PDB file of C-alpha atoms and ligand atoms in Angstrom:
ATOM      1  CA  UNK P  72     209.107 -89.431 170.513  1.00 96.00           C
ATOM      2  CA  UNK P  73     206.641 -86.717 170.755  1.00 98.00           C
ATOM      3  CA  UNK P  74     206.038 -84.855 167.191  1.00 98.00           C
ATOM      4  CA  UNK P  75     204.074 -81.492 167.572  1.00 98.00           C
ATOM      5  CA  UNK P  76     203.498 -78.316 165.150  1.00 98.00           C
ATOM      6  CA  UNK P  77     203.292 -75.369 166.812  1.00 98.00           C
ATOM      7  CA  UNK P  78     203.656 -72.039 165.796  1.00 97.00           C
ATOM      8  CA  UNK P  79     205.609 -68.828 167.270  1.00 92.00           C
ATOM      9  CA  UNK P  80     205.036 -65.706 164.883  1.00 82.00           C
ATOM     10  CA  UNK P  81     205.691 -67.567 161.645  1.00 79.00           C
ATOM     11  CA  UNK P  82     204.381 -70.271 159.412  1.00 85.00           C
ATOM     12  CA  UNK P  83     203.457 -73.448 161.282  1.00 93.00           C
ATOM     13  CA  UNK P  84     206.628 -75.960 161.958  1.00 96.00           C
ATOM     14  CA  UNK P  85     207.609 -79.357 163.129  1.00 98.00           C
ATOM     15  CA  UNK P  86     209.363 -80.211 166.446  1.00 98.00           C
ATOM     16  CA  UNK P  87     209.869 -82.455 168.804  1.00 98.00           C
ATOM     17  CA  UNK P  88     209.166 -81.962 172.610  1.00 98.00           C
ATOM     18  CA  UNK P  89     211.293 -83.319 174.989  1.00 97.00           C
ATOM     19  CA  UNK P  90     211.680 -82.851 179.268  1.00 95.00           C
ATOM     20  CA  UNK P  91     209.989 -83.400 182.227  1.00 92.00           C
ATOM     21  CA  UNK P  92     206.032 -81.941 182.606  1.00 89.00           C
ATOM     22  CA  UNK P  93     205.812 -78.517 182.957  1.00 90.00           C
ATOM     23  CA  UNK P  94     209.208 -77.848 181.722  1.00 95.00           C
ATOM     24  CA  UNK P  95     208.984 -79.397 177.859  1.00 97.00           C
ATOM     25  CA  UNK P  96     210.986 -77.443 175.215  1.00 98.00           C
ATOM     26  CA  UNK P  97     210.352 -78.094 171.365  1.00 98.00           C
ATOM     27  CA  UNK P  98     212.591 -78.364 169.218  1.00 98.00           C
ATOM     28  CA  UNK P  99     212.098 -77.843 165.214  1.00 97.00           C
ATOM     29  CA  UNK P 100     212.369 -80.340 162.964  1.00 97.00           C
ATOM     30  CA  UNK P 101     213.094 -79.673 159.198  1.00 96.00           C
ATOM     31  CA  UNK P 102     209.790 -79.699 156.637  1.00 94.00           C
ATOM     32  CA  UNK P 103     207.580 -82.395 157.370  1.00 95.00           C
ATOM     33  CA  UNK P 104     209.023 -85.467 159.098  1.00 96.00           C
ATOM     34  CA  UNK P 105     206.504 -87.536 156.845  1.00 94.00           C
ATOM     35  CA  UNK P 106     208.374 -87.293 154.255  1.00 93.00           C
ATOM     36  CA  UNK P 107     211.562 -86.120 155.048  1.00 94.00           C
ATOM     37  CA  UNK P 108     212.129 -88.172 158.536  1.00 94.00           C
ATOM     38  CA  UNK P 109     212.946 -87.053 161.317  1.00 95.00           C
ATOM     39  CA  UNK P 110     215.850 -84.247 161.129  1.00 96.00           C
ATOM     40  CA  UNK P 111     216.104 -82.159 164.348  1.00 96.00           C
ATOM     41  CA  UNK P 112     217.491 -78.363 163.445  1.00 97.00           C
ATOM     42  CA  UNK P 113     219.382 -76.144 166.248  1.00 97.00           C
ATOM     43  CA  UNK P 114     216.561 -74.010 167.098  1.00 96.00           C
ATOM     44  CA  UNK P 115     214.572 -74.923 169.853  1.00 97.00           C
ATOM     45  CA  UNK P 116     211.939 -73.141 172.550  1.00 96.00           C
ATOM     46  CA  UNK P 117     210.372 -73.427 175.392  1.00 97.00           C
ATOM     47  CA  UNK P 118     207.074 -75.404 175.276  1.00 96.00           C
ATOM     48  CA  UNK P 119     205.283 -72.513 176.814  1.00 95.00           C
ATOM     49  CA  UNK P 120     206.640 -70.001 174.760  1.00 95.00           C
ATOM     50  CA  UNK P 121     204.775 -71.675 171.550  1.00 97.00           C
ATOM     51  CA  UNK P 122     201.240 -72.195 170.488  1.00 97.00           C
ATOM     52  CA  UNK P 123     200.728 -75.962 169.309  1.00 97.00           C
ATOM     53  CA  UNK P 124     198.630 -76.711 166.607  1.00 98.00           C
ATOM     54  CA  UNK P 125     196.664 -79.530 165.286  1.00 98.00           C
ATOM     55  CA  UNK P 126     199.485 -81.852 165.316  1.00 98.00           C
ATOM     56  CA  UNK P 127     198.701 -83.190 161.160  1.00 97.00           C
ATOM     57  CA  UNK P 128     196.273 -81.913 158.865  1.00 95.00           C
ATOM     58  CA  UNK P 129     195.325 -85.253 156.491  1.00 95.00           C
ATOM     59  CA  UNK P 130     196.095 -84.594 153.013  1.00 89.00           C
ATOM     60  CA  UNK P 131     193.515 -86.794 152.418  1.00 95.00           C
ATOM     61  CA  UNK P 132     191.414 -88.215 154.757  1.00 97.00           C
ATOM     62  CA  UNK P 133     190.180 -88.982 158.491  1.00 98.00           C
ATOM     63  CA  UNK P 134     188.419 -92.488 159.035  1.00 98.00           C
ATOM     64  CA  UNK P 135     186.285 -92.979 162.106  1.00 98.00           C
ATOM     65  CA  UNK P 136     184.941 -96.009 163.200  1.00 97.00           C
ATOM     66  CA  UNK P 137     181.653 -96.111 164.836  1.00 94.00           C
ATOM     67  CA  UNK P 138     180.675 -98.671 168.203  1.00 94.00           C
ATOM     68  CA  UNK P 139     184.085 -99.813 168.673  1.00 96.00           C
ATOM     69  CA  UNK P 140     183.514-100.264 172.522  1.00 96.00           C
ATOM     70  CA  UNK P 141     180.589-102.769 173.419  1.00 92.00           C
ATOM     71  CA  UNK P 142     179.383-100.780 176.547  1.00 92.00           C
ATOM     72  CA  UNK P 143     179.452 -97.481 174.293  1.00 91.00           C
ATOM     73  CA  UNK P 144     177.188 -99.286 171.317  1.00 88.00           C
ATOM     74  CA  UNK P 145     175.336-100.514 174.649  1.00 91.00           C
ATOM     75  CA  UNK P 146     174.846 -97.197 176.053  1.00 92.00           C
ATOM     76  CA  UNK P 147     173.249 -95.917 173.101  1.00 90.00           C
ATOM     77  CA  UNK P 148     171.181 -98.523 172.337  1.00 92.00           C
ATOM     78  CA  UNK P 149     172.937-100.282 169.433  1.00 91.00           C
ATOM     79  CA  UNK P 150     174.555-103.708 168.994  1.00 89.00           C
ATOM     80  CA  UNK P 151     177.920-104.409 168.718  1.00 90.00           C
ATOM     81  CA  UNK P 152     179.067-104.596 164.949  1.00 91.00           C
ATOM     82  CA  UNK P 153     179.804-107.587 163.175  1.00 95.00           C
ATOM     83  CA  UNK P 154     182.524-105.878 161.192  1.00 96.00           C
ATOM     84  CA  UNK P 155     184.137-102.264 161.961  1.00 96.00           C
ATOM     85  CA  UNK P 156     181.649 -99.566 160.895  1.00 95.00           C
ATOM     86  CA  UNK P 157     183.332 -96.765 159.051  1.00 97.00           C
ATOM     87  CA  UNK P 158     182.796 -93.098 158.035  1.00 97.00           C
ATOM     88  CA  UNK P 159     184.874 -90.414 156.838  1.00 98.00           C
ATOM     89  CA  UNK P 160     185.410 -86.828 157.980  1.00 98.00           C
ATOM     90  CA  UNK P 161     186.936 -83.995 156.043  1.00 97.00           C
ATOM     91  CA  UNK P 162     189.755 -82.832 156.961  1.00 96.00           C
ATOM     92  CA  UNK P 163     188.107 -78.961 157.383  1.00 97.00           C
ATOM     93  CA  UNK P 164     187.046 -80.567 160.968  1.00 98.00           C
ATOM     94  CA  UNK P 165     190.333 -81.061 162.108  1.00 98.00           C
ATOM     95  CA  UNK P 166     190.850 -78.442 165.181  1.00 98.00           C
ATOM     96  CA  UNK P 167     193.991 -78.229 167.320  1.00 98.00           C
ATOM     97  CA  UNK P 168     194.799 -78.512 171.110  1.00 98.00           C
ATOM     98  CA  UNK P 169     193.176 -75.480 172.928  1.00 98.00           C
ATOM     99  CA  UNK P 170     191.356 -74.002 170.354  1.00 97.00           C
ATOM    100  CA  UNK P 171     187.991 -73.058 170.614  1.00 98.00           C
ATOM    101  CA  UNK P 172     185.404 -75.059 168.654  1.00 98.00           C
ATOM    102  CA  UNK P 173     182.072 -73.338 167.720  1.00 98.00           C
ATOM    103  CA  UNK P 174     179.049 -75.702 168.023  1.00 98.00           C
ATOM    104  CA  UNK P 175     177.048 -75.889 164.799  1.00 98.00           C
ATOM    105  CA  UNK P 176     174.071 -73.751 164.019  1.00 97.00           C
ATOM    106  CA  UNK P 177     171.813 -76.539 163.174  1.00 97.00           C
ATOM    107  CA  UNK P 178     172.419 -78.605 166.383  1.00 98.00           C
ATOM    108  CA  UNK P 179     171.088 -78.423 169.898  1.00 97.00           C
ATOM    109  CA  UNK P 180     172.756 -81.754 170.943  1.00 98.00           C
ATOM    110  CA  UNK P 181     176.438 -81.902 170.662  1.00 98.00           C
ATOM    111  CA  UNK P 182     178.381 -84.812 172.174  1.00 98.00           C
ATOM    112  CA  UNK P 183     181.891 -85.253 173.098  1.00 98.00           C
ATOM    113  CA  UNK P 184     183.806 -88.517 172.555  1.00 98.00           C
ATOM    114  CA  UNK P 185     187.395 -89.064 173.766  1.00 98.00           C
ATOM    115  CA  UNK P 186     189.362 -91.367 171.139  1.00 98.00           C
ATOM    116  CA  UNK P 187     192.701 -92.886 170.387  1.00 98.00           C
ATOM    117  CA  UNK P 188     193.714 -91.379 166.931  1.00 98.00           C
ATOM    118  CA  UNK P 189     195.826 -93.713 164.988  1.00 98.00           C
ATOM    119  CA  UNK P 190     197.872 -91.387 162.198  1.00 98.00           C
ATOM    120  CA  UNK P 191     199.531 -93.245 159.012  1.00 98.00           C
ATOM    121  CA  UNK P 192     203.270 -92.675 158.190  1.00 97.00           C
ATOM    122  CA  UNK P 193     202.799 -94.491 154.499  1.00 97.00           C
ATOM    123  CA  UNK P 194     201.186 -94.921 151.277  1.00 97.00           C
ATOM    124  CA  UNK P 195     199.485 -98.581 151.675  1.00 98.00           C
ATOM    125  CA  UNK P 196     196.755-100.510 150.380  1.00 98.00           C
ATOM    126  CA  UNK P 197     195.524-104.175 151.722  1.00 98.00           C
ATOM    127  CA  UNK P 198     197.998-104.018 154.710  1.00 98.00           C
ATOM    128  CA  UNK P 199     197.698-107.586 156.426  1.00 98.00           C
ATOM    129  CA  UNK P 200     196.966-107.334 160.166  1.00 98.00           C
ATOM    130  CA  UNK P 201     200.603-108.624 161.299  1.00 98.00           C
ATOM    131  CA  UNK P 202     201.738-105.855 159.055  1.00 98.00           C
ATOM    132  CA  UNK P 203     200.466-102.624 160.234  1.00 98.00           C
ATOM    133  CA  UNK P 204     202.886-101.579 162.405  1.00 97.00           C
ATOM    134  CA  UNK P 205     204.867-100.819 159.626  1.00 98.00           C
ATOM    135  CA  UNK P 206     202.346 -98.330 158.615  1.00 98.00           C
ATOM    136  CA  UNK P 207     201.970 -96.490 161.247  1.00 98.00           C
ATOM    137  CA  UNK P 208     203.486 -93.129 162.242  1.00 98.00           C
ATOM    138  CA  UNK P 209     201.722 -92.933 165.665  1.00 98.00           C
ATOM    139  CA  UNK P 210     198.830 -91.962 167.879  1.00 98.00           C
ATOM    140  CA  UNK P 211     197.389 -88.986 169.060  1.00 98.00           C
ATOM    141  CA  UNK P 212     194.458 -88.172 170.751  1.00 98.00           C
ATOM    142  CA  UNK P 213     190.938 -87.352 169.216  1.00 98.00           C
ATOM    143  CA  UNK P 214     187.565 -85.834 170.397  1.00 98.00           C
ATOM    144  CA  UNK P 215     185.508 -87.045 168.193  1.00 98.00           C
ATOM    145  CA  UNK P 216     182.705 -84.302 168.372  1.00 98.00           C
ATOM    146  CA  UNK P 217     179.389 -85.119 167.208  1.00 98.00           C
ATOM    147  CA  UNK P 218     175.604 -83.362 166.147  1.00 98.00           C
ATOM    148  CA  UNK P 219     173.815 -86.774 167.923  1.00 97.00           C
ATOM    149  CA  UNK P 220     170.379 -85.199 166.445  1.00 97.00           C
ATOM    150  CA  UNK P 221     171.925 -85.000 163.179  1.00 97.00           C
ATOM    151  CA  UNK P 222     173.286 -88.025 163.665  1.00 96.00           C
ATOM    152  CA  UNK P 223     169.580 -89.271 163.868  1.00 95.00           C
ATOM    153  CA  UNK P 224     167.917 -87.653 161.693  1.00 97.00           C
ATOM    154  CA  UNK P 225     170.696 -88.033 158.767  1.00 96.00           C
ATOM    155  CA  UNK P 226     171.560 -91.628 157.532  1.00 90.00           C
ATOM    156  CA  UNK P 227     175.080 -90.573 157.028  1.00 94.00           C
ATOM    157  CA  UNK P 228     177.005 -89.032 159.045  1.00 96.00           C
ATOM    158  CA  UNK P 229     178.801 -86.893 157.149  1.00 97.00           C
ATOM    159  CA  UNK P 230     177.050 -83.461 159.151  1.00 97.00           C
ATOM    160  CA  UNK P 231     176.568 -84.834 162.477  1.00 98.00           C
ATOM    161  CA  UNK P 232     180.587 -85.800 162.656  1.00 98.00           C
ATOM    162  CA  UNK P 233     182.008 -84.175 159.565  1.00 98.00           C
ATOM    163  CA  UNK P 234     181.407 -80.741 160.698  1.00 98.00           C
ATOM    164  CA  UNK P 235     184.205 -77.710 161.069  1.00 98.00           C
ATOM    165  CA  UNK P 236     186.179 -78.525 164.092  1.00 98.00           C
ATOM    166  CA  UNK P 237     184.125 -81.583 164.991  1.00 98.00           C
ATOM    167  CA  UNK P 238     187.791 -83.518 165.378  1.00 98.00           C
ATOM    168  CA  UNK P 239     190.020 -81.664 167.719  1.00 98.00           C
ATOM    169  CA  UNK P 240     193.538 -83.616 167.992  1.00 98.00           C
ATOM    170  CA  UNK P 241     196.450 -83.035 169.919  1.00 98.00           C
ATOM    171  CA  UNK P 242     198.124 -82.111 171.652  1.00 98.00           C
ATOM    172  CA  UNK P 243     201.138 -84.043 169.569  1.00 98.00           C
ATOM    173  CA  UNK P 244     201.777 -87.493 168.012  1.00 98.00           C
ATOM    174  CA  UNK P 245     203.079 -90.337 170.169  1.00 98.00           C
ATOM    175  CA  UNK P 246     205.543 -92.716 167.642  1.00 98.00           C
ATOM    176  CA  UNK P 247     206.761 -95.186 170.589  1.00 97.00           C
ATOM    177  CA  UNK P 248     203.608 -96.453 171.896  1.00 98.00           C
ATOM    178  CA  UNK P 249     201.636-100.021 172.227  1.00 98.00           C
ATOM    179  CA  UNK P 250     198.317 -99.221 171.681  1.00 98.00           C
ATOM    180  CA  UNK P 251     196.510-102.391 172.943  1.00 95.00           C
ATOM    181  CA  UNK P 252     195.939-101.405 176.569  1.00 97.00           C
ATOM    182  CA  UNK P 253     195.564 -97.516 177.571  1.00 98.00           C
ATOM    183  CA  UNK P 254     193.753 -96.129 179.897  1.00 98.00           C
ATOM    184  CA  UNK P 255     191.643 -93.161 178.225  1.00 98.00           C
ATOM    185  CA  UNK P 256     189.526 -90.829 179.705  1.00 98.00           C
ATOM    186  CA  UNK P 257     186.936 -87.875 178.862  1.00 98.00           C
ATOM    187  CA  UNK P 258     186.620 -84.751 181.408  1.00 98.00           C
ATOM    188  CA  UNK P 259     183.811 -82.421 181.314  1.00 98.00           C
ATOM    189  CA  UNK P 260     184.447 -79.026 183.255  1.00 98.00           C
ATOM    190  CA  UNK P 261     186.657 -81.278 185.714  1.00 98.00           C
ATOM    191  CA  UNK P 262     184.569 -83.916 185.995  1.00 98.00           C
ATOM    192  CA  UNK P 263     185.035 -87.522 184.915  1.00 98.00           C
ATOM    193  CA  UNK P 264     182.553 -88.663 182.487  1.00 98.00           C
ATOM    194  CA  UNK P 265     184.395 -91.482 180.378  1.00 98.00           C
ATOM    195  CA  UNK P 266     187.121 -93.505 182.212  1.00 98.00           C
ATOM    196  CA  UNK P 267     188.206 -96.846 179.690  1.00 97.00           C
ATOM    197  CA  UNK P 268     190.613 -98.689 178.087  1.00 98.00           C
ATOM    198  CA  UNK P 269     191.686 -99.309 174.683  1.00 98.00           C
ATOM    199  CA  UNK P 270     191.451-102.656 175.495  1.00 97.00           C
ATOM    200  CA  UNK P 271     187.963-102.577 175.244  1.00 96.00           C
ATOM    201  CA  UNK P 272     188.000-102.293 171.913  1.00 97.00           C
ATOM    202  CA  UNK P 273     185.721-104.268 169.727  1.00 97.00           C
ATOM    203  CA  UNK P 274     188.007-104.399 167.056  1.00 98.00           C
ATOM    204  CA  UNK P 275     192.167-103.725 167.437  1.00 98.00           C
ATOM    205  CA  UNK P 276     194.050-100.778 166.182  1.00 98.00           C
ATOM    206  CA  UNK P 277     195.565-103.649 163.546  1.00 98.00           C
ATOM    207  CA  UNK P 278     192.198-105.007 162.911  1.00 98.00           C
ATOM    208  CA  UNK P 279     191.048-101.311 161.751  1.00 98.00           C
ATOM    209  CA  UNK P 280     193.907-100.103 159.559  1.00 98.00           C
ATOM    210  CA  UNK P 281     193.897-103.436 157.866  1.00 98.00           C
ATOM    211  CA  UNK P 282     190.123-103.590 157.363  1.00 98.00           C
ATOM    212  CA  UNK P 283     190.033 -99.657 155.985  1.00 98.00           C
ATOM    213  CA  UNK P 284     193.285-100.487 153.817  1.00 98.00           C
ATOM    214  CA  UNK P 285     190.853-103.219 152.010  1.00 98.00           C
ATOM    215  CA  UNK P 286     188.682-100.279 151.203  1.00 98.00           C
ATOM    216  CA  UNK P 287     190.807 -97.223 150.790  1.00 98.00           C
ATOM    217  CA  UNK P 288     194.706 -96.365 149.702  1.00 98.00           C
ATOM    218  CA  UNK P 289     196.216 -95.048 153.526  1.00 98.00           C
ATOM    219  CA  UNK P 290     198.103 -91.681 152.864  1.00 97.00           C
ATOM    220  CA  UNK P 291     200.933 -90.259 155.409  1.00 97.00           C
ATOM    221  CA  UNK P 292     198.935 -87.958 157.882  1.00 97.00           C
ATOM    222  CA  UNK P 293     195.972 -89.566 157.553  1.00 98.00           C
ATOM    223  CA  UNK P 294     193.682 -90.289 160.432  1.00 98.00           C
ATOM    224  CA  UNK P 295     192.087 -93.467 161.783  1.00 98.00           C
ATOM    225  CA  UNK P 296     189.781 -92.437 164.859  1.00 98.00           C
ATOM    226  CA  UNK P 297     188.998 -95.924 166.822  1.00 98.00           C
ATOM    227  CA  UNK P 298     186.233 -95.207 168.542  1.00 97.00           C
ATOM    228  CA  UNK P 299     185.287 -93.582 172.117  1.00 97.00           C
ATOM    229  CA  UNK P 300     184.368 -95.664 175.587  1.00 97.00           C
ATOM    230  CA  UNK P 301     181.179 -95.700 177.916  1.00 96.00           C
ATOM    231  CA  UNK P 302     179.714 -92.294 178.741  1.00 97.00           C
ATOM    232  CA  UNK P 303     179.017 -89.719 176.573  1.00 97.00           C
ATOM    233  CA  UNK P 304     177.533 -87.100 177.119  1.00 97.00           C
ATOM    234  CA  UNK P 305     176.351 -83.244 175.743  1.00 98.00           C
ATOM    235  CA  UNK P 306     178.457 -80.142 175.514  1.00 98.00           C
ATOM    236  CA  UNK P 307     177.702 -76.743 175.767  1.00 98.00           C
ATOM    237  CA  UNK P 308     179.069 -73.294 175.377  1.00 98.00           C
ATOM    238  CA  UNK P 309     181.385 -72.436 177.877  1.00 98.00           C
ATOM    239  CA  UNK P 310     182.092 -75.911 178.629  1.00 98.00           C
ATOM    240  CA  UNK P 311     185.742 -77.305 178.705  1.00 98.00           C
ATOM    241  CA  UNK P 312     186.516 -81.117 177.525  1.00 98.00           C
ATOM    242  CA  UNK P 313     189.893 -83.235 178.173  1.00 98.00           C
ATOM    243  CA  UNK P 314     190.799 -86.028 176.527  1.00 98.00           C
ATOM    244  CA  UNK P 315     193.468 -87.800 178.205  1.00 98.00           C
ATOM    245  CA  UNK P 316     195.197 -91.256 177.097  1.00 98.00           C
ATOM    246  CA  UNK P 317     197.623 -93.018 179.142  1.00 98.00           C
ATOM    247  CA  UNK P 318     201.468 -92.506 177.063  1.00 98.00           C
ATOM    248  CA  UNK P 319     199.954 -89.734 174.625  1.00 98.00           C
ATOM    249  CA  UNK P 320     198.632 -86.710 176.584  1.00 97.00           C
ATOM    250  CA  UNK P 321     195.565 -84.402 177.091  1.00 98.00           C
ATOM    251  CA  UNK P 322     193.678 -82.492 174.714  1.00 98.00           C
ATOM    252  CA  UNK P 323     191.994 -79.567 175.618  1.00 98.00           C
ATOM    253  CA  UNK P 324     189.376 -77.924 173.987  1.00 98.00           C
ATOM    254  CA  UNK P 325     186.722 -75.161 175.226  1.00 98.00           C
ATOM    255  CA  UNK P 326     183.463 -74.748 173.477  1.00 98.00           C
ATOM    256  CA  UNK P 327     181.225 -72.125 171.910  1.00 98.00           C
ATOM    257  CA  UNK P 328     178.371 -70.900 170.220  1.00 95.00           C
TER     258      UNK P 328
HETATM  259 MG1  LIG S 109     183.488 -91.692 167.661  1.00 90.82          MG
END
């Protein structure tokens, strides 16, 4: 089931889009399905005649991982990790499908990176590998946007990836989906610049939640980002960046300055 918010000229809502590509319709959900499940109302529109937004806005958190893809850590000159590397983002740099990000003032060197986005459906602590499914609400899809001279010159990365609107997601949350083998892919201005699998992955989608659990109490709607494949790349304004996974979607996001 696809879970978007969207909005038409009111507050933000809850739906779920159904039909074939090109023709979806959405169809509102009561309140927040994170806590009050999954209750479809009568009211319903066309896909196109809404505006979707980010599809969750963590109450609390957003965890990335960093080098989760060998020939990405290769590509940019770092080893593979011995354990997953983590960092949190705020949850000001959440953006939503199509909406414009602004590139930060104190960068010239903005990268893209197209990412599986694993969002949590339950309060949990020290979830054991075999167990996170239980945890999960679904998947969306991430750009994980990043200052990389920031991310140089700073030891944390809290400003090179932490940023407003440095974590576009969208366009909706996927809750029926095996995440161990999806093709995803990055598109610059219609171009193909990352083309990978999740399968790649140096460490699983169970592997991460379990190993962040250890560290931090998992809230409903937050975010685990899981890392982007080979071939990243800059962005600049004017430019135009897809992220597509295989059973999710695309996300689309144009850039500024
Ligand atoms: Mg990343």
């Amino acid at each position: 089931m696809r879970i978007a918010r969207f909005v038409t000229d009111t507050e933000p809502a809850y739906g779920v889009v159904s039909g074939e590509p090109g023709e979806e319709s959405v169809t509102e959900l009561v309140g927040d399905p994170l806590y009050q499940g999954i209750q479809q109302t009568p009211t319903s529109h066309a896909l196109a005649d809404v505006r979707l937004v980010a599809p969750i806005i963590p109450r609390s958190k957003v965890i990335g991982v960093g080098r989760n893809y060998r020939d990405h850590a290769r590509e940019m000159g770092n080893e593979v990790p011995v354990s997953p590397l983590l960092f949190l983002v705020p949850n000001t740099a959440i953006a939503g499908p199509n909406e414009p990000i602004t590139l930060p003032s104190f960068s010239d060197e903005v990268g893209y990176e197209a990412e599986l986005a694993v969002v949590i459906g339950r309060i949990c602590k020290d979830v054991p590998v075999e167990r996170v499914d239980e945890v999960i609400f679904g998947y969306t899809v991430a750009n994980d946007v990043t200052a990389r001279d920031a991310q140089r010159s700073d030891s944390q990365w809290a400003r090179a990836k932490g940023f407003d609107g440095s974590t576009p997601i969208g366009p909706w949350i996927e809750t029926d989906l095996d995440p161990e083998s999806l093709t995803i892919t990055g598109t610059l201005n219609g171009e193909t610049v990352q083309d990978g699998t999740t399968s790649d992955m140096v460490f699983s989608v169970a592997d991460l939640v379990a190993y962040a659990s250890q560290a931090f109490t998992l809230l409903p709607g937050d975010i685990i980002l899981t890392g982007t494949p080979a071939g990243v790349g800059l962005l600049s304004a004017g430019d135009r960046f897809e992220a597509e996974i295989e059973g999710i979607g695309t996300l689309v996001n144009h850039f500024r300055s």
